[in-house]
Coordinates of C-alpha atoms and ligand atoms in Angstrom, one line a residue:
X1 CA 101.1 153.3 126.8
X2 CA 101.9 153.2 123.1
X3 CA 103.6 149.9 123.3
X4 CA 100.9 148.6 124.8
X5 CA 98.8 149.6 122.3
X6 CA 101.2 148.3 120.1
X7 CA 101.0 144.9 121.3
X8 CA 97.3 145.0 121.1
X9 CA 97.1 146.1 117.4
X10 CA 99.5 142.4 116.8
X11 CA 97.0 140.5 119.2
X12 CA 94.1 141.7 116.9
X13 CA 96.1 140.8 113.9
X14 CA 96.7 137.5 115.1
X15 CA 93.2 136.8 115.6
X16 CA 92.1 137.8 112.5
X17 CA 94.6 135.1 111.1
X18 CA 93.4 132.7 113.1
X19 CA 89.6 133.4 113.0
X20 CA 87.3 130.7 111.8
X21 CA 83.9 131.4 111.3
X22 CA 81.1 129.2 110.4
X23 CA 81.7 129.3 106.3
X24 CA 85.1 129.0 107.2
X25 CA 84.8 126.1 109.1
X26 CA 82.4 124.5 106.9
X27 CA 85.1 124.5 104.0
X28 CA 87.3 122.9 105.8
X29 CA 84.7 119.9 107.0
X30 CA 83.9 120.1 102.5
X31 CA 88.1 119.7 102.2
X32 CA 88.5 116.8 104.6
X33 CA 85.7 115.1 103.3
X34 CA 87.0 115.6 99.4
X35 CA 90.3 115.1 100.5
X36 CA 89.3 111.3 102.7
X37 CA 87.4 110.5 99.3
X38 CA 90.5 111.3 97.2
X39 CA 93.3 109.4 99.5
X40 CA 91.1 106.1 99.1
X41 CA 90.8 106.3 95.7
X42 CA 94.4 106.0 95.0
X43 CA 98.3 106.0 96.4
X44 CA 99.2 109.7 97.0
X45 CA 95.8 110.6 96.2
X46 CA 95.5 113.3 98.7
X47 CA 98.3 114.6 101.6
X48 CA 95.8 111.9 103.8
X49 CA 97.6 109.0 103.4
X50 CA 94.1 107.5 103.9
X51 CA 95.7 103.9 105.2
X52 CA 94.3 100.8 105.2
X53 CA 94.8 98.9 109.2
X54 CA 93.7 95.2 107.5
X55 CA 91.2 95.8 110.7
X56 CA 88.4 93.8 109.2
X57 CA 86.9 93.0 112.6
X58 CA 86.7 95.5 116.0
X59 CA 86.4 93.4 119.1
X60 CA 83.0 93.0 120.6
X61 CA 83.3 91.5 123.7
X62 CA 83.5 87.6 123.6
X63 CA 87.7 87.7 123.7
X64 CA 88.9 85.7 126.6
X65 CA 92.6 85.1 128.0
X66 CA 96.1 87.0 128.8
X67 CA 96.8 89.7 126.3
X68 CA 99.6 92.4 126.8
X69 CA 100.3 95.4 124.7
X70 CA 102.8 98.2 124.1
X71 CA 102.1 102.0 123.1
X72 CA 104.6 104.1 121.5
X73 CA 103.0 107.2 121.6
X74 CA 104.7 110.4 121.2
X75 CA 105.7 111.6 124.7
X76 CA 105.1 108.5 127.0
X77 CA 105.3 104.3 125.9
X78 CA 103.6 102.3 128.1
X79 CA 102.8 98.7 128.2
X80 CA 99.8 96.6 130.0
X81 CA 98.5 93.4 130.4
X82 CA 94.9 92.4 130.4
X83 CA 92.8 89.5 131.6
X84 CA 89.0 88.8 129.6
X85 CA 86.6 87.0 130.6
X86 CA 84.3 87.1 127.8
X87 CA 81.1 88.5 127.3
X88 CA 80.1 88.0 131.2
X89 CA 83.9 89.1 132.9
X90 CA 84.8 91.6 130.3
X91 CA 88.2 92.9 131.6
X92 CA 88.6 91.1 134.8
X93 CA 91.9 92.5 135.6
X94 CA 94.4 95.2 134.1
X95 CA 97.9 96.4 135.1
X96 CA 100.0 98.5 133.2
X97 CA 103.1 100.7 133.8
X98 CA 104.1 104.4 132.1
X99 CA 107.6 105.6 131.1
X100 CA 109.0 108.8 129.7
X101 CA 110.5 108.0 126.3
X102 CA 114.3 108.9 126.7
X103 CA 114.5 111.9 124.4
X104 CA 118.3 110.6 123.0
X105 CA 116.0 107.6 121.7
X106 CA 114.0 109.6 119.6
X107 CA 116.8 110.5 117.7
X108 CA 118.8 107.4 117.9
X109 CA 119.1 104.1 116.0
X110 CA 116.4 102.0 115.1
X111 CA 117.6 99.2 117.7
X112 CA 118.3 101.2 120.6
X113 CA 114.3 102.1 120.1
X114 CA 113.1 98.4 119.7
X115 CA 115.6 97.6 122.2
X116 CA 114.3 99.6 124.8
X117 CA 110.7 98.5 124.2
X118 CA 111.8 94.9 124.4
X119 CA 113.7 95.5 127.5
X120 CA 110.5 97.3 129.4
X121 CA 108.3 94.8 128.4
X122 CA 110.7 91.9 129.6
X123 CA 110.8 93.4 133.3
X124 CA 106.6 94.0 133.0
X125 CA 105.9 90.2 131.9
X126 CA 108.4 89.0 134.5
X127 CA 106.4 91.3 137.4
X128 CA 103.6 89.0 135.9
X129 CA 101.3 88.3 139.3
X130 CA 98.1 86.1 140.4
X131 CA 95.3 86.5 138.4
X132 CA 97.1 86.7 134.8
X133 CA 96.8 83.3 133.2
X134 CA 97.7 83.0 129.9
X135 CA 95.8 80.8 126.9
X136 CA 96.6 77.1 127.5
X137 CA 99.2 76.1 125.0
X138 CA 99.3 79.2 123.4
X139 CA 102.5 81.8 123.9
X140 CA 101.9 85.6 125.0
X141 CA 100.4 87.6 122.5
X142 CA 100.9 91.5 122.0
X143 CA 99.2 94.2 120.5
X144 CA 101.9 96.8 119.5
X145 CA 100.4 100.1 119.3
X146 CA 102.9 102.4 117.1
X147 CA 102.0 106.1 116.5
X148 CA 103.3 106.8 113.4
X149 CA 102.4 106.4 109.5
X150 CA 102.9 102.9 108.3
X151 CA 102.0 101.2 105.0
X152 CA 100.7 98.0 106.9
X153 CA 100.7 94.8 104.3
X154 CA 98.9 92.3 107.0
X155 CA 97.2 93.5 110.5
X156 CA 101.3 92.0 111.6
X157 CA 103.8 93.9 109.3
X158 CA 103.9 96.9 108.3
X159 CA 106.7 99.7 106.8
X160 CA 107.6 102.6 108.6
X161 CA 106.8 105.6 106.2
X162 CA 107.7 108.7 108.0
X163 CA 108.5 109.8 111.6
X164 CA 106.2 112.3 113.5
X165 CA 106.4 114.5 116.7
X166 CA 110.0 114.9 116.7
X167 CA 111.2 111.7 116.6
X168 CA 114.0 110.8 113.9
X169 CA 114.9 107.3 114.0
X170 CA 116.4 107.3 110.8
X171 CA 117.4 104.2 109.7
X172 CA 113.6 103.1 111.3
X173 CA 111.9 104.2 108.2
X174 CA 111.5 101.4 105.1
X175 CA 111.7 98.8 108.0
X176 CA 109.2 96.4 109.2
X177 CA 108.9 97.7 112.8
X178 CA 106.9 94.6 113.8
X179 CA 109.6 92.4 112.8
X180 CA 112.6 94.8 114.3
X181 CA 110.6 94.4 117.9
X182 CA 110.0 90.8 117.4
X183 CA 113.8 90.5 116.6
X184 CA 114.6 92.3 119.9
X185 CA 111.7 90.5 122.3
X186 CA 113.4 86.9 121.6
X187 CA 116.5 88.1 121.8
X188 CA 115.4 88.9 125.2
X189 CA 114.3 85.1 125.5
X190 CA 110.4 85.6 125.6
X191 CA 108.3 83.1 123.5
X192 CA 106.2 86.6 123.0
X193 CA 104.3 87.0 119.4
X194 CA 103.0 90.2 118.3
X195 CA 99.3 89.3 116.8
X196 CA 98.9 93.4 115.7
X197 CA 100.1 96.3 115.0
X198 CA 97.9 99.0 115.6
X199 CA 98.0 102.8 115.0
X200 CA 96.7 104.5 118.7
X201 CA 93.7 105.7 116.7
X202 CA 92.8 102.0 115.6
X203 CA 93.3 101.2 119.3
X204 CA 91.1 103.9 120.5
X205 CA 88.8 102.6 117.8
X206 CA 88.6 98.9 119.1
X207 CA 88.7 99.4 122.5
X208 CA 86.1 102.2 122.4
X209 CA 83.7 99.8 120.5
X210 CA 84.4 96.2 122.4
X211 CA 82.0 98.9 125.1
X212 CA 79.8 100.6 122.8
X213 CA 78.9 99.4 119.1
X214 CA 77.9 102.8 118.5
X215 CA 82.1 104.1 117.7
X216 CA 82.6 104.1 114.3
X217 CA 85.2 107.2 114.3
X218 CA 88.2 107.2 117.0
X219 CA 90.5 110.6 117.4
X220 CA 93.4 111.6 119.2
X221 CA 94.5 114.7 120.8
X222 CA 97.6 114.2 122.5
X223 CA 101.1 115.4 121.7
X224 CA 100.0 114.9 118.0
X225 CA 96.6 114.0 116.3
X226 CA 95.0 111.5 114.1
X227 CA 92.0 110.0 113.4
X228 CA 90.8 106.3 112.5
X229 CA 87.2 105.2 111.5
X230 CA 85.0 102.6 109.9
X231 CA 84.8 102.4 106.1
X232 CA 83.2 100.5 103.4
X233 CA 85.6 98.4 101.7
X234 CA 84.2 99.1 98.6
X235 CA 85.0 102.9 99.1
X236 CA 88.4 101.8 99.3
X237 CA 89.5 102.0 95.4
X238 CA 93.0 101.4 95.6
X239 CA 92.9 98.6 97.5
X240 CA 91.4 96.6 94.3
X241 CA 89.5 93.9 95.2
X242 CA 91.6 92.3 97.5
X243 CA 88.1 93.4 100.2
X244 CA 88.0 92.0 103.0
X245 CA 84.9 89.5 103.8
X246 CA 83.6 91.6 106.5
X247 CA 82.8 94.2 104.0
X248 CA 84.4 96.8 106.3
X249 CA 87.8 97.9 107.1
X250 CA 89.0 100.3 109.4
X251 CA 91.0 103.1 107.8
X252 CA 93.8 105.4 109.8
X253 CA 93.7 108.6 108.1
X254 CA 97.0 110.2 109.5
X255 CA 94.8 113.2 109.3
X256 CA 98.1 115.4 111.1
X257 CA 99.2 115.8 107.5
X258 CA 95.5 117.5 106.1
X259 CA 96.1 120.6 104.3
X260 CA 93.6 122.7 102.8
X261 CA 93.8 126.6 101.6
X262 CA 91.0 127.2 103.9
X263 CA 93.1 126.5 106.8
X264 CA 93.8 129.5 108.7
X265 CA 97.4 129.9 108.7
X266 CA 100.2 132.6 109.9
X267 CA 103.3 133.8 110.0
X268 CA 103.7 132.2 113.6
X269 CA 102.8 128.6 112.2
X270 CA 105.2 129.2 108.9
X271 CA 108.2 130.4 110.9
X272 CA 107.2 127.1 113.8
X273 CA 107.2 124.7 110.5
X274 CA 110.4 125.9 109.6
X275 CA 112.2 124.9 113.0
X276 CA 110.3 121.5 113.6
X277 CA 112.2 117.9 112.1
X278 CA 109.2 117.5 109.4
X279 CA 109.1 121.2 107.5
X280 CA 106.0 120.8 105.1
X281 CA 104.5 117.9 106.6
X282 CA 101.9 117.7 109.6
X283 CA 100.2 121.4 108.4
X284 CA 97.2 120.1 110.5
X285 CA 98.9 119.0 113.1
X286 CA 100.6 121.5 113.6
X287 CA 97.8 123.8 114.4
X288 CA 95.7 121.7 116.6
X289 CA 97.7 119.1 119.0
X290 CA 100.0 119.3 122.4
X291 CA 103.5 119.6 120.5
X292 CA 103.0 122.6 119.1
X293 CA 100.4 124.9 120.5
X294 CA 102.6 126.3 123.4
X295 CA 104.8 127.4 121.2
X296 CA 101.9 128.7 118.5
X297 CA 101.4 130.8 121.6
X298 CA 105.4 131.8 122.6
X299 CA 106.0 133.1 118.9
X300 CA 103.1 135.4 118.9
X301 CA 104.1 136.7 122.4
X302 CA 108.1 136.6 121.5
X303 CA 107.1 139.0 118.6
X304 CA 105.1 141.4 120.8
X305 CA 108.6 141.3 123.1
X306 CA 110.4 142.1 120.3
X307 CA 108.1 144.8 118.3
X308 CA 106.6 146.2 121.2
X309 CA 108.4 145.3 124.5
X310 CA 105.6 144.0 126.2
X311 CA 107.9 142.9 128.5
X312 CA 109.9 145.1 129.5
X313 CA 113.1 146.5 127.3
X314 CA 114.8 143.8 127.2
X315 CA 113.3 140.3 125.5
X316 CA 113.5 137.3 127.6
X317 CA 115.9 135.1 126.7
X318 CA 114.9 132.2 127.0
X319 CA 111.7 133.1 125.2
X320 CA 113.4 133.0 121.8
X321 CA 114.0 129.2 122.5
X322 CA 111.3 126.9 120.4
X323 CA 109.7 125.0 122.4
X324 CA 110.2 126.4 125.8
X325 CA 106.3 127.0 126.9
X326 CA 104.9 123.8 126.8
X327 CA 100.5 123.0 126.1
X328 CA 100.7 122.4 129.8
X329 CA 101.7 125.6 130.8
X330 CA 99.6 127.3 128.0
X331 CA 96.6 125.6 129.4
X332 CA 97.4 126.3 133.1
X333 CA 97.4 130.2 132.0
X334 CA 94.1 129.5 130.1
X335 CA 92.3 128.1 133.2
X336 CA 93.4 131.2 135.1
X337 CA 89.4 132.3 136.4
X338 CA 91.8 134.9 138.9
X339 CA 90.5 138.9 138.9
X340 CA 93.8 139.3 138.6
X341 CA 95.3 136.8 136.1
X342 CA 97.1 135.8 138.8
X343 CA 98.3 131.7 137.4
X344 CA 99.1 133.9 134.0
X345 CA 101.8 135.9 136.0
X346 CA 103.5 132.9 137.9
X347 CA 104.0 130.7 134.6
X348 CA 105.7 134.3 133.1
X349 CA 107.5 134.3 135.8
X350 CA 108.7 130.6 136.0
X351 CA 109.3 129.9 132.8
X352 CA 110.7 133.2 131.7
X353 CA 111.8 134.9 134.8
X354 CA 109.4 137.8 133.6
X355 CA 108.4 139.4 137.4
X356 CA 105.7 142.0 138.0
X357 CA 103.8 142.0 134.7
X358 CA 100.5 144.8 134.7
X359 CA 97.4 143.1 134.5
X360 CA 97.1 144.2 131.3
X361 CA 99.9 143.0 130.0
X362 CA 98.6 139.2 131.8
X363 CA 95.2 139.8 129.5
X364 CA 96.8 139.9 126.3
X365 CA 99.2 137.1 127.0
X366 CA 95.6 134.8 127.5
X367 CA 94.2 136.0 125.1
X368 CA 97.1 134.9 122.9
X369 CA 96.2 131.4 124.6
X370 CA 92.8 131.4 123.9
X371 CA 93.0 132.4 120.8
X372 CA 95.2 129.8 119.6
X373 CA 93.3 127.2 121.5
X374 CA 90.0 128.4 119.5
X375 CA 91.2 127.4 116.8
X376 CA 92.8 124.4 117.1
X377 CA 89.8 123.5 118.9
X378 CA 87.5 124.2 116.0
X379 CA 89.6 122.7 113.4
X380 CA 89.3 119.6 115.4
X381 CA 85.7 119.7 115.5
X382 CA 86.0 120.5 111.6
X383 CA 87.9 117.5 111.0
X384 CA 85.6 115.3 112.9
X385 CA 82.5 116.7 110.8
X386 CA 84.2 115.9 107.7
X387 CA 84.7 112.2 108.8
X388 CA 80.7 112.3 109.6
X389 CA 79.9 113.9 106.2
X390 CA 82.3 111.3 104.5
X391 CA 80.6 108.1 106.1
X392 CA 76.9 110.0 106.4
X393 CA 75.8 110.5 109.6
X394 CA 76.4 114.6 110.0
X395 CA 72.8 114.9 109.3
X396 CA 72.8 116.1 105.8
X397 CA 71.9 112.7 104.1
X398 CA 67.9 111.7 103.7
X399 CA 67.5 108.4 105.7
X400 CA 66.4 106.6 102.9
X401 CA 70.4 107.2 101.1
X402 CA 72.0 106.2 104.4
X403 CA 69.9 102.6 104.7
X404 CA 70.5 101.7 100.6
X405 CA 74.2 102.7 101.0
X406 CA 74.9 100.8 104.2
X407 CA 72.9 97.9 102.9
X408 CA 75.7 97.0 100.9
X409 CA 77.5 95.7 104.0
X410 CA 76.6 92.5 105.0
X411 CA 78.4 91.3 108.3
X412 CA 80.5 93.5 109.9
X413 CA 79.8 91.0 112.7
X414 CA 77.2 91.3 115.2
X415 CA 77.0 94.9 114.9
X416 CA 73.4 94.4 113.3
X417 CA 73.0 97.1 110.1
X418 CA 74.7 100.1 111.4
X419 CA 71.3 102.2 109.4
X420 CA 71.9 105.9 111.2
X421 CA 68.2 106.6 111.4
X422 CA 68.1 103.2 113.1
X423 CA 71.1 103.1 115.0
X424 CA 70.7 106.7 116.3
X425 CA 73.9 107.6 117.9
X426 CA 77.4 108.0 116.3
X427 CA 80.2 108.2 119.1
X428 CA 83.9 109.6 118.6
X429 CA 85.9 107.6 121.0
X430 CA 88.6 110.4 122.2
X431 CA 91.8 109.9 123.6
X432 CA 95.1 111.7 124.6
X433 CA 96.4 113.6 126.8
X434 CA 95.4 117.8 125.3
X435 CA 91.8 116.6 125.0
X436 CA 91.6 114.8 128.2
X437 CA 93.6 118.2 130.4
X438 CA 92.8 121.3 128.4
X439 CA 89.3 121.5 129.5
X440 CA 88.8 125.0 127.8
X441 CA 89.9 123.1 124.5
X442 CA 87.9 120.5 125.2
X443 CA 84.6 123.0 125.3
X444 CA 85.6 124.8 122.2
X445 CA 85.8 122.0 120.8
X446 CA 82.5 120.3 121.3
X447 CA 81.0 123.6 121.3
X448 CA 82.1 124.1 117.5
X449 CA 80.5 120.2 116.8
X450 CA 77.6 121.8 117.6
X451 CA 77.6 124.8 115.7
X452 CA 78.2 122.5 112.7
X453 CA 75.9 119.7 113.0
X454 CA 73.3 121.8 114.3
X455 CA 70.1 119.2 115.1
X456 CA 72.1 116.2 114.0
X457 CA 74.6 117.0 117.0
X458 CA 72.3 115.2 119.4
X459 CA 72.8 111.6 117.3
X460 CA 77.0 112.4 117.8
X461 CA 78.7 111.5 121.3
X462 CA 82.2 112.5 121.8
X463 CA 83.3 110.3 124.6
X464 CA 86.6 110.3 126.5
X465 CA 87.9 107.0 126.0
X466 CA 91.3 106.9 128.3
X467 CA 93.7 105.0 127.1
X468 CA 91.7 103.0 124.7
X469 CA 95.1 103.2 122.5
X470 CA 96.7 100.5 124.6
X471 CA 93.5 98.2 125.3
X472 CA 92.4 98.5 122.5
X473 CA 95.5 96.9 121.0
X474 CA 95.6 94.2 123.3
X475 CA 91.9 93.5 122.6
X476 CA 92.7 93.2 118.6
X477 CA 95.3 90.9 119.5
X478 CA 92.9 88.7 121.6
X479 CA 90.1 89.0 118.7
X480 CA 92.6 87.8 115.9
X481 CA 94.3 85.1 117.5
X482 CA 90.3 83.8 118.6
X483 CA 88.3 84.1 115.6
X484 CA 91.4 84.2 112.9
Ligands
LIG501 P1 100.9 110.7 123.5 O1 100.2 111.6 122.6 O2 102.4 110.9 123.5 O3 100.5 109.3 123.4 P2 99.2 111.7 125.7 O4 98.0 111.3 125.0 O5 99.4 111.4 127.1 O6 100.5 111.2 125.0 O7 99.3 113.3 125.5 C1 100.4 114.0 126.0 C2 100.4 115.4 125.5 O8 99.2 116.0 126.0 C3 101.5 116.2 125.9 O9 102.5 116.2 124.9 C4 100.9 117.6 126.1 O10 101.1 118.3 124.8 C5 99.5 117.4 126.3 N1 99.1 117.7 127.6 C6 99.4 117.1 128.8 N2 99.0 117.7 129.8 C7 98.3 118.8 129.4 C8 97.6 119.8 130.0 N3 97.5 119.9 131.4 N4 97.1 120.8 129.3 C9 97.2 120.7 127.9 N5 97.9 119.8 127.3 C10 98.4 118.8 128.0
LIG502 MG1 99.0 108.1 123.1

């Protein structure tokens, strides 16, 4: 049929747009590199904010006592407590609990947020069983894991710059959101301090290495992305020379909001900017994490509806409505292994009451999906390469350059001299939720790590670390109240 074919020739268009080859790719890992470079060098350097975390020190095992945490993420907050034993009980007991974030308080006032955290953490400490024995004489410290671009002044304060993943909190942003949740915990009546504020990639980051002293990068795909990793403080220009003693800081690159011509844009992620709460922001983002690739997907497919009635005469309704197929359902349709795309034609038909689609019809709609998953996937895998190229382990530096660069450090404690041709492997620690259920993501992804690195690959481990965000927080807290 001619709509058919129709629909075809836009599929084929699409995936032109979105193709990235090799060279393609490889520019973009050149642009995040330049662009990592650029952001350290001074304020508004580059569209990577590039921040510093005043992360001087990653946990490494020794940490002992009660620490809890919270983790604002995008979709889900959760809080947990953790027990340490040290170097011999490492985590000797864990609990933690999971709620949705009310959407009304993503869009509400800065206290009804803070308020809500407090009020969940309050009925989690009280739940507080055997087993959990706080510090003697010392209160209940938190790590406060918080999602979101903040100029941090100390490793406990830090300004809200800018709300991500469609949360407005407007009169949130200027504020010091470790001092609006403090204000709401002892209102509460807990004697509760918060030791950190930590980005979920600087959590990933610490609790990743308090396991493995390899992770020097952390990244998350979840509902958004970002990225956190280890970098000389001297690299770090616009800091001065304020450096920290370690001679090492961790840096949170907000990489969501990377832009680079190279990028493989279309009309489907222009017209998606347009309708999100941060036009012009998040370009990265955008392309690559579990807010927006569903719906990457339902514009491409809502403009075969429209130009070539793939489904039927009439366009669903409900498929001109933003945000109505979710990653979830995206990656359910991409797992479909069926003969007959079967899984493909129950999500048309749930979520858009579209019945009896042609198998045909079922190909091109996963197609769609894997095409936009491709390239998401890759760009991840681009990004990550850049952050290797940047700190020189992607396999392109001669040994010699990576030992007299790195000998500059002295001390980021007990990690020995991180010398790549010594240390051998580099490990990513990974977390969130598109990289730990999209398992067809997940293999472009490391596939395209691969193609890039080429022999180096074999010295880089990507490794799932689940719900490092959280730990990971509570294990900063625990290192900086011991040994600082
Ligand atoms: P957050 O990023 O909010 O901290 P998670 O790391 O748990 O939360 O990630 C949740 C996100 O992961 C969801 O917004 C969704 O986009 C994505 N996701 C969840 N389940 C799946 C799935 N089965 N397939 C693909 N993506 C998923
Ligand atoms: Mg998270």
């Amino acid at each position: 049929r001619s709509q058919r074919r129709h629909a075809r020739n836009v599929l084929q268009e699409f995936q032109e747009a979105c193709s990235t080859p090799l060279p393609r790719l490889r520019q973009v890992v050149d642009a995040m590199a330049v662009e990592m470079h650029a952001g350290l060098v001074s304020e508004g350097g580059s569209r990577l904010k590039m921040l510093p975390t005043f992360v001087d020190r990653l946990p490494h095992g020794d940490e002992k006592g009660l620490y809890y945490a919270v983790d604002l993420g995008g979709t889900n907050f959760r809080v947990l407590r953790v027990q340490l034993g040290g170097k011999q009980g490492r985590v000797i007991k864990q609990e933690y609990e999971e709620v949705a974030i009310p959407p009304e308080l993503m869009i509400g006032s800065s206290e009804e947020l803070f308020d809500f955290i407090a009020k969940e953490l309050s009925s989690f400490v009280a739940r507080e069983g055997d087993g959990f024995r706080p510090v003697a004489g010392q209160s209940r410290e938190i790590g406060f894991t918080f999602s979101f671009p903040v100029q941090q002044t100390a490793l406990n304060s830090g300004t809200l710059l800018n709300w991500t993943k469609g949360f407005k909190v407007v009169d949130a942003i200027g504020q010091d959101v470790v001092a609006a949740l403090q204000t709401c915990i002892r209102k509460r009546g807990h004697e509760m301090r918060i030791a950190a504020l930590v980005n979920d990639t600087v959590g990933t980051l610490a609790g990743g290495r308090y396991w493995n002293e390899d992770v020097m990068i952390a990244v998350i795909l979840g509902t958004g992305t970002n990225a956190a990793y280890v970098e000389r403080a001297q690299a770090i220009s616009k800091c001065g020379n304020v450096l920290p003693k370690s001679g090492q800081m961790v840096i949170n690159m907000e990489w969501g909001n990377f832009w680079s011509s190279h990028l493989p844009r279309t009309q489907a992620d222009e017209a998606l900017d347009n309708e999100t709460m941060n036009p012009g922001e998040q370009g990265f983002e955008k392309m690559i994490s579990g807010m927006y690739l569903g719906d990457v997907v339902r514009r491409v497919l809502l403009k075969m509806a429209q130009e070539a009635a793939l489904f039927g005469p009439n366009v669903p309704r409900k498929m001109l409505e933003a945000f109505s197929l979710g990653t979830p359902d995206m990656s359910k349709m991409h797992a479909d292994e069926s003969s007959d795309l079967k899984v493909v034609g129950n999500v048309l038909r749930d979520v858009y009451g579209i019945e009896n689609t042609s198998l045909a019809v079922r190909k091109i709609v996963y197609e769609v999906c894997d095409t936009v998953a491709e390239r998401g996937a890759r760009l991840a895998a681009a990004g990550i390469v850049g952050i290797l190229k940047k700190i020189g382990r992607d396999g392109t530096h001669s040994k010699w350059k990576v030992a007299s660069e790195q000998n500059h450090v002295n001390g980021w404690e007990e990690v020995g001299s991180p010398v790549a041709s010594e240390c051998g492997k580099t490990v990513v620690a990974m977390d969130g939720g598109l990289y730990e259920r999209y398992s067809k993501f997940r293999a472009y992804m490391q596939a395209a790590v691969v193609e890039l690195l080429g022999d180096a690959s074999k010295d880089v481990v990507v490794e799932l670390s689940k719900d490092g965000s959280g730990i990971g927080a509570a294990l900063l807290a625990a290192s900086v109240s011991q040994n600082g």
